[in-house]
Amino acid sequence: MPRLDDVNEQSEPTTPAPVRAQPGSAAGGDTGGPHTASSAVVRGVVRDLLDLRSDPLPRMSRPRWLAWLPHVVLVYLAVYFYFLTVEQLHNHYEITGGWVPLLSILVGLSLVVAARRPMAGFWLGLTAAGLTAWTVYGNVGQGQSWPWLPAGIFTFAPVLLLVALRVRPWVTIGAVFVSIAFTGLAEILFKPEHSGTSLPGAVLLFGFTGLLGYALRATRLARTKLVEQETLTEEERARRTLLEERSRIARELHDVVAHHMSVISIQAQVAPYLVENPSEELKENLAGIRANAVEALTELRRVLGVLRSEHPDEEAELHHPQPTLAELGGLVDNVRAAGLEVTTEIAGVRRPLSPGVELTAYRIVQEALSNCLRHAPGSRVEVGIAYGPRDVHLCVANTAPTRPAPPTMGAGHGLLGMRERAGMLGGELAAGHRPDGGYEVSAVLPMDPAPPGGVTSAGPERNEKDS
């Protein structure tokens, strides 16, 4: 995986020195061909092989209680290989003195260092192997392994695996090649007489370790990319759902806004005939009001046409009146016919609300009942509406379902749409599980929603009194 430092290093602007263009050179129009590309790859591999920067081994994400398991295993292996190296140096190669614990510590330490700095651990492991081969050189008996100790070659394999897990594939190939090349050169130039060879074992073990590390790294990167893509997909789906719900609300509120604008236009047109001898200034002002109202209606229809152009299947609903709480009985009857037991209760003095509040209240109750049908089959549902002095309170609560809910296709607008509708009017909506296993949706909507600009419908006179 490319590290952030690598990206920054490659993205830093450089100021090239002036180069005289020559035939066949890159400055003269020739890119150098495959030879230049391969040279760049080799230079990059060499640079990464000598890069000793920190790249800590990540913890396990799942399960959390095993997060540090890889680190614990590495420490255990380091201690185990320390004692195994001591035992082989003493018993197999008859090495004594202070070199034994020192070499054994270097062997185990390379594994620990590789957990944080992979290339530093790699070179420390090769150094420990070279010092060990030099130390036992005069004590190698008939058929004994050299330059790798039997334990040493299996100790270096986990170090190589830690390298392959965190570097680019070309660097993994370079590390395997260097390990095998050092082994081959040592046997060709310095192999003790009658000693056994460790080159075939090194080729097989190091090659397999590099391939395993590459596969595990590729799997980890693919899983990370998949998680990132799933996160982006969820965010995009939520954003699209929000936009679709806002567009739907805007289409539904068109009739409400258009009605008020039409009333303003008609009143402005009729007003001059209701006043005896109206002045020319009054007629001009009223004509201006009517012209602005008509222009606003035209722009409103144009914007609505854009919104509805993406939903041609909804054209049949253009002339249908928007629902209100007066039609709640029909909605409840439909839900009962679908198999739910629904009871309704209305508290307070029932009175007409503004069209936007009526529409929003109806849609919230409708969506809550639809969720009960979808997610709580067989439950009992209670619908409550309370008219307060300034607010209307809605509550739709259901008991625990008596049978499993059928699977649903995709994610609906649900709570997102209800919250958007309540928030548009300055109201509040809460939803959550009940202690008995059911679910409850409650909303508070103002009777007279304040406009976005904060100016109340009472006009300047009321604002002066409030001040």
XYZ file of C-alpha atoms in Angstrom:
467
model
C 0.000 0.000 0.000
C 1.483 3.376 -0.923
C 2.118 5.362 2.204
C 1.240 9.010 2.611
C 4.886 9.978 2.714
C 5.434 8.281 -0.636
C 2.570 10.199 -2.200
C 3.832 13.477 -0.804
C 7.306 12.686 -1.991
C 6.113 12.002 -5.509
C 3.787 14.987 -5.592
C 6.370 17.589 -4.497
C 7.175 19.934 -7.349
C 10.733 19.813 -8.491
C 12.679 22.368 -10.458
C 14.525 20.514 -13.212
C 17.905 21.733 -14.262
C 18.176 22.992 -17.827
C 18.999 20.106 -20.127
C 20.295 20.448 -23.627
C 18.159 18.508 -26.020
C 20.048 15.783 -27.837
C 18.926 13.247 -30.389
C 17.572 10.145 -28.729
C 17.278 11.780 -25.318
C 14.080 12.304 -23.355
C 14.438 16.060 -23.676
C 14.601 15.675 -27.426
C 11.230 13.980 -27.578
C 12.146 10.320 -26.875
C 10.848 8.999 -23.564
C 13.575 6.382 -23.356
C 11.266 3.431 -23.910
C 11.020 0.351 -21.666
C 14.630 0.718 -20.509
C 13.902 4.037 -18.782
C 10.712 2.666 -17.200
C 12.483 -0.429 -15.879
C 15.309 1.721 -14.495
C 12.779 3.854 -12.652
C 11.169 0.711 -11.186
C 14.549 -0.600 -10.026
C 15.463 2.727 -8.450
C 12.112 2.834 -6.658
C 12.559 -0.716 -5.358
C 16.088 0.028 -4.114
C 14.894 3.208 -2.412
C 12.067 1.341 -0.657
C 14.374 -1.494 0.367
C 16.576 1.036 2.155
C 13.615 2.896 3.639
C 13.632 2.306 7.412
C 10.595 4.454 8.235
C 7.980 3.385 10.728
C 4.960 1.424 9.493
C 3.357 -0.203 12.570
C 1.548 -3.490 12.190
C -2.190 -2.688 12.400
C -4.323 -4.207 15.087
C -7.100 -6.647 14.338
C -10.413 -4.852 13.864
C -12.670 -7.782 14.755
C -13.179 -9.062 17.321
C -12.026 -6.152 19.456
C -10.851 -8.276 22.376
C -8.321 -9.867 19.994
C -7.048 -6.529 18.680
C -3.493 -7.052 19.965
C -3.314 -10.777 19.177
C -0.802 -10.401 16.260
C 1.569 -8.406 18.471
C 1.322 -10.940 21.302
C 2.046 -13.771 18.851
C 5.110 -11.932 17.498
C 6.529 -11.401 20.990
C 5.952 -15.070 21.783
C 7.718 -16.132 18.556
C 10.623 -13.792 19.295
C 11.138 -15.364 22.724
C 10.726 -18.866 21.309
C 13.261 -18.311 18.526
C 15.679 -16.759 21.015
C 15.790 -19.931 23.081
C 15.798 -22.147 19.971
C 18.827 -20.285 18.565
C 20.656 -20.590 21.884
C 19.958 -24.326 21.956
C 21.182 -24.936 18.390
C 24.330 -22.835 18.792
C 25.211 -24.738 21.982
C 24.237 -28.283 21.085
C 24.573 -28.473 17.280
C 27.478 -26.143 16.571
C 29.124 -26.190 20.032
C 29.428 -22.414 20.248
C 30.027 -20.927 23.700
C 30.728 -17.511 25.130
C 29.044 -14.145 24.957
C 28.307 -14.425 21.239
C 25.510 -16.946 21.830
C 23.052 -14.718 23.742
C 23.967 -11.702 21.608
C 23.224 -13.487 18.333
C 20.078 -15.013 19.777
C 18.853 -11.598 20.895
C 19.455 -10.179 17.406
C 17.479 -13.038 15.864
C 14.461 -12.491 18.143
C 14.782 -8.703 18.011
C 14.530 -8.662 14.208
C 11.025 -10.088 14.488
C 9.954 -7.458 17.032
C 11.474 -4.580 15.044
C 9.786 -5.767 11.840
C 6.419 -5.354 13.557
C 6.967 -1.579 13.556
C 9.674 -0.942 10.947
C 9.481 -3.746 8.373
C 12.603 -2.914 6.360
C 14.668 -2.243 9.491
C 13.650 -5.667 10.817
C 14.487 -7.201 7.426
C 18.051 -5.858 7.381
C 18.517 -6.673 11.079
C 17.452 -10.260 10.379
C 19.879 -10.555 7.454
C 22.652 -9.066 9.614
C 21.910 -11.526 12.407
C 21.972 -14.398 9.896
C 25.319 -13.209 8.470
C 26.913 -12.867 11.922
C 25.595 -16.286 12.912
C 27.027 -17.882 9.736
C 30.403 -16.233 10.379
C 30.373 -17.372 14.044
C 29.626 -21.045 13.294
C 31.818 -21.162 10.157
C 34.633 -23.126 11.819
C 32.293 -25.468 13.706
C 30.140 -26.705 10.816
C 30.158 -30.489 10.786
C 29.354 -33.084 8.168
C 26.013 -32.275 6.510
C 25.139 -29.427 8.857
C 23.173 -26.509 7.425
C 25.038 -23.359 6.390
C 24.800 -20.336 6.036
C 21.340 -20.605 7.608
C 20.873 -22.431 10.872
C 17.875 -24.780 10.847
C 16.118 -22.400 13.225
C 17.467 -19.269 11.540
C 15.803 -19.851 8.169
C 12.414 -20.377 9.853
C 12.986 -17.315 12.049
C 13.623 -15.089 9.034
C 10.474 -16.265 7.212
C 8.068 -14.379 9.563
C 10.241 -11.261 9.153
C 9.895 -11.555 5.397
C 6.150 -12.073 5.796
C 5.841 -8.868 7.838
C 7.675 -7.034 5.053
C 5.437 -8.447 2.328
C 2.309 -7.441 4.245
C 3.172 -3.729 4.197
C 5.232 -2.932 1.086
C 4.526 -2.826 -2.620
C 4.717 -6.108 -4.590
C 7.911 -5.051 -6.396
C 9.583 -4.369 -3.039
C 8.493 -7.809 -1.807
C 10.098 -9.360 -4.881
C 13.243 -7.339 -4.208
C 13.391 -8.481 -0.567
C 12.965 -12.143 -1.560
C 15.599 -11.756 -4.284
C 18.097 -10.152 -1.886
C 17.580 -12.904 0.692
C 18.079 -15.691 -1.861
C 20.998 -13.867 -3.527
C 22.861 -13.460 -0.232
C 22.307 -17.135 0.509
C 23.591 -18.190 -2.938
C 26.651 -15.903 -2.837
C 27.589 -17.139 0.634
C 27.441 -20.762 -0.491
C 29.365 -20.089 -3.720
C 32.139 -18.064 -2.105
C 32.459 -19.283 1.490
C 30.718 -22.677 1.822
C 32.551 -24.868 4.420
C 33.728 -28.284 3.302
C 31.265 -31.142 3.856
C 28.500 -28.729 5.009
C 24.945 -29.106 3.825
C 23.260 -26.595 1.512
C 20.379 -24.372 2.575
C 19.827 -22.672 -0.783
C 16.944 -24.887 -2.050
C 15.139 -24.557 1.261
C 15.646 -20.783 1.227
C 14.284 -20.503 -2.337
C 11.166 -22.511 -1.527
C 10.471 -21.003 1.902
C 11.221 -17.373 1.045
C 9.370 -17.568 -2.271
C 6.314 -19.081 -0.601
C 6.454 -16.492 2.210
C 6.626 -13.610 -0.257
C 3.711 -15.000 -2.251
C 1.660 -15.523 0.913
C 2.378 -11.992 2.115
C 1.411 -10.551 -1.271
C -1.887 -12.468 -1.253
C -2.736 -11.396 2.302
C -1.842 -7.787 1.544
C -3.973 -7.795 -1.614
C -6.886 -9.248 0.354
C -6.528 -6.616 3.076
C -6.376 -3.793 0.521
C -9.412 -5.162 -1.319
C -11.348 -5.395 1.941
C -10.369 -1.828 2.861
C -11.437 -0.539 -0.547
C -14.703 -2.437 -0.234
C -15.420 -0.878 3.162
C -14.614 2.582 1.789
C -16.863 1.992 -1.227
C -19.687 0.734 0.979
C -19.348 3.829 3.164
C -19.435 6.111 0.133
C -22.411 4.204 -1.248
C -24.332 4.564 2.010
C -23.569 8.283 2.168
C -24.580 8.743 -1.452
C -27.785 6.778 -0.914
C -28.659 8.882 2.135
C -27.900 12.091 0.220
C -29.992 10.975 -2.746
C -32.859 9.938 -0.489
C -32.755 13.316 1.230
C -32.847 15.164 -2.084
C -35.673 12.991 -3.396
C -37.710 13.580 -0.251
C -37.153 17.323 -0.394
C -38.197 17.315 -4.048
C -41.318 15.379 -3.160
C -42.171 17.831 -0.373
C -41.627 20.743 -2.750
C -43.990 19.208 -5.321
C -46.664 18.613 -2.707
C -46.420 22.133 -1.307
C -46.776 23.673 -4.755
C -50.552 23.606 -4.563
C -50.516 25.275 -1.147
C -48.220 28.090 -2.271
C -50.004 28.491 -5.627
C -53.346 28.824 -3.857
C -52.098 31.677 -1.682
C -50.438 33.438 -4.611
C -53.643 33.132 -6.661
C -55.665 34.624 -3.806
C -53.219 37.535 -3.561
C -53.511 38.155 -7.299
C -57.333 38.089 -7.249
C -57.555 40.315 -4.179
C -55.190 42.853 -5.751
C -57.303 42.854 -8.892
C -60.629 43.289 -7.020
C -59.445 45.773 -4.375
C -59.815 48.941 -6.532
C -63.538 48.201 -7.021
C -64.098 47.963 -3.268
C -62.862 51.512 -2.614
C -64.807 54.623 -3.598
C -62.765 56.860 -5.879
C -59.425 55.033 -5.506
C -56.375 57.158 -6.195
C -54.112 56.489 -9.138
C -51.245 55.677 -6.740
C -53.367 52.998 -5.056
C -54.324 51.519 -8.428
C -50.675 51.414 -9.507
C -49.609 49.715 -6.262
C -52.353 47.122 -6.495
C -51.533 46.508 -10.151
C -47.902 46.023 -9.175
C -48.904 43.531 -6.460
C -50.994 41.563 -8.956
C -48.189 41.602 -11.549
C -45.681 40.344 -8.965
C -48.079 37.615 -7.841
C -48.652 36.453 -11.432
C -44.892 36.493 -12.116
C -44.256 34.507 -8.932
C -46.847 31.951 -10.020
C -45.192 31.638 -13.415
C -41.753 31.084 -11.871
C -43.222 28.617 -9.393
C -44.761 26.563 -12.194
C -41.472 26.643 -14.104
C -39.508 25.353 -11.106
C -42.126 22.711 -10.445
C -41.862 21.581 -14.056
C -38.169 20.917 -13.497
C -38.898 18.946 -10.346
C -41.604 16.872 -12.002
C -39.589 16.211 -15.149
C -37.763 13.455 -13.252
C -41.047 11.910 -12.071
C -43.334 11.671 -15.137
C -45.339 8.904 -13.486
C -46.699 11.436 -10.990
C -48.376 13.620 -13.640
C -51.709 11.942 -12.940
C -51.678 13.413 -9.426
C -51.268 17.036 -10.545
C -54.925 17.961 -10.064
C -55.579 15.916 -6.933
C -56.155 18.039 -3.792
C -53.529 17.620 -1.087
C -54.712 15.473 1.845
C -55.502 16.895 5.285
C -56.207 15.495 8.749
C -59.898 15.500 7.846
C -59.153 12.446 5.681
C -57.475 10.571 8.543
C -60.476 8.241 8.888
C -60.060 6.912 5.354
C -56.357 6.377 5.906
C -56.976 4.416 9.116
C -59.655 2.297 7.400
C -57.188 1.331 4.678
C -54.631 0.251 7.271
C -57.241 -1.789 9.114
C -58.192 -3.488 5.870
C -54.526 -4.445 5.457
C -54.631 -6.414 8.726
C -53.571 -4.046 11.524
C -55.647 -3.206 14.562
C -55.667 0.600 14.693
C -57.294 2.872 17.254
C -57.449 6.662 17.053
C -57.824 9.293 19.743
C -58.185 13.040 19.248
C -57.762 15.440 22.176
C -58.396 19.160 22.334
C -60.600 21.357 20.195
C -60.269 20.256 16.594
C -59.853 23.173 14.238
C -58.497 23.752 10.745
C -54.767 24.301 10.418
C -52.736 26.042 7.768
C -52.477 23.965 4.554
C -48.774 23.215 5.069
C -49.330 21.952 8.619
C -52.334 19.861 7.527
C -50.344 18.243 4.738
C -47.291 17.619 6.922
C -49.344 16.113 9.759
C -51.191 13.816 7.367
C -47.971 12.646 5.690
C -46.267 11.936 9.030
C -49.176 9.797 10.210
C -49.359 8.102 6.807
C -45.648 7.237 6.787
C -45.726 6.015 10.394
C -48.670 3.706 9.625
C -46.892 2.430 6.502
C -43.870 1.567 8.642
C -46.136 -0.331 11.034
C -47.515 -2.367 8.140
C -44.039 -3.005 6.782
C -42.050 -3.715 9.948
C -44.588 -4.710 12.636
C -47.146 -7.113 11.144
C -49.818 -8.234 13.590
C -49.197 -5.386 16.051
C -51.743 -3.034 17.601
C -51.362 0.612 16.602
C -52.525 3.696 18.455
C -52.829 7.030 16.627
C -53.154 10.130 18.786
C -53.671 13.750 17.777
C -53.772 16.503 20.399
C -54.626 20.123 19.544
C -52.872 22.531 21.862
C -53.091 26.308 22.028
C -50.052 26.760 19.767
C -49.008 23.268 18.648
C -50.514 20.075 17.357
C -49.078 16.863 18.800
C -48.986 13.631 16.795
C -48.192 10.171 18.130
C -48.234 6.819 16.335
C -47.218 3.875 18.540
C -47.358 0.146 17.900
C -46.858 -2.909 20.075
C -44.347 -5.654 19.349
C -45.069 -7.547 16.101
C -46.630 -10.987 16.420
C -44.940 -12.417 13.320
C -41.690 -11.753 11.478
C -41.642 -8.873 9.036
C -41.218 -9.725 5.345
C -37.972 -8.609 3.705
C -38.035 -5.154 2.131
C -36.351 -4.126 -1.096
C -33.991 -1.183 -0.636
C -34.132 1.686 1.840
C -37.226 3.875 2.027
C -37.523 7.541 2.921
C -39.269 6.795 6.234
C -37.952 8.729 9.194
C -35.793 10.926 6.984
C -38.830 12.293 5.170
C -40.799 12.768 8.378
C -37.968 14.717 9.977
C -37.615 16.865 6.872
C -41.313 17.714 6.916
C -41.359 18.543 10.626
C -38.163 20.572 10.430
C -39.477 22.541 7.462
C -42.253 23.937 9.688
C -39.999 24.500 12.688
C -41.388 21.437 14.472
C -39.746 18.429 16.077
C -39.959 14.684 15.526
C -38.733 11.835 17.712
C -38.758 8.102 17.055
C -37.514 5.101 18.985
C -38.211 1.688 20.460
C -40.558 1.240 23.401
C -39.825 -0.941 26.459
C -42.491 -3.464 25.405
C -40.729 -4.112 22.088
C -42.863 -1.782 20.032
C -42.026 1.464 18.302
C -43.250 5.034 18.657
C -43.143 8.104 16.418
C -44.130 11.453 17.916
C -44.088 14.932 16.407
C -44.875 18.463 17.505
C -45.908 20.913 14.782
C -46.596 24.611 15.342
C -50.087 25.838 14.508
C -48.715 28.950 12.836
C -45.211 28.186 11.487
C -42.887 31.174 11.409
C -41.535 32.023 7.941
C -37.810 31.407 7.270
C -37.052 35.123 7.496
C -38.436 35.325 11.027
C -41.216 37.816 10.131
C -44.552 36.822 11.582
C -47.807 36.917 9.722
C -49.149 39.631 12.029
C -47.170 42.258 10.135
C -45.202 45.216 11.380
C -47.776 46.272 13.927
C -47.366 43.092 15.930
C -43.601 43.299 15.709
C -43.702 46.815 17.095
C -45.791 45.670 20.029
C -43.425 42.778 20.735
C -40.490 45.159 20.711
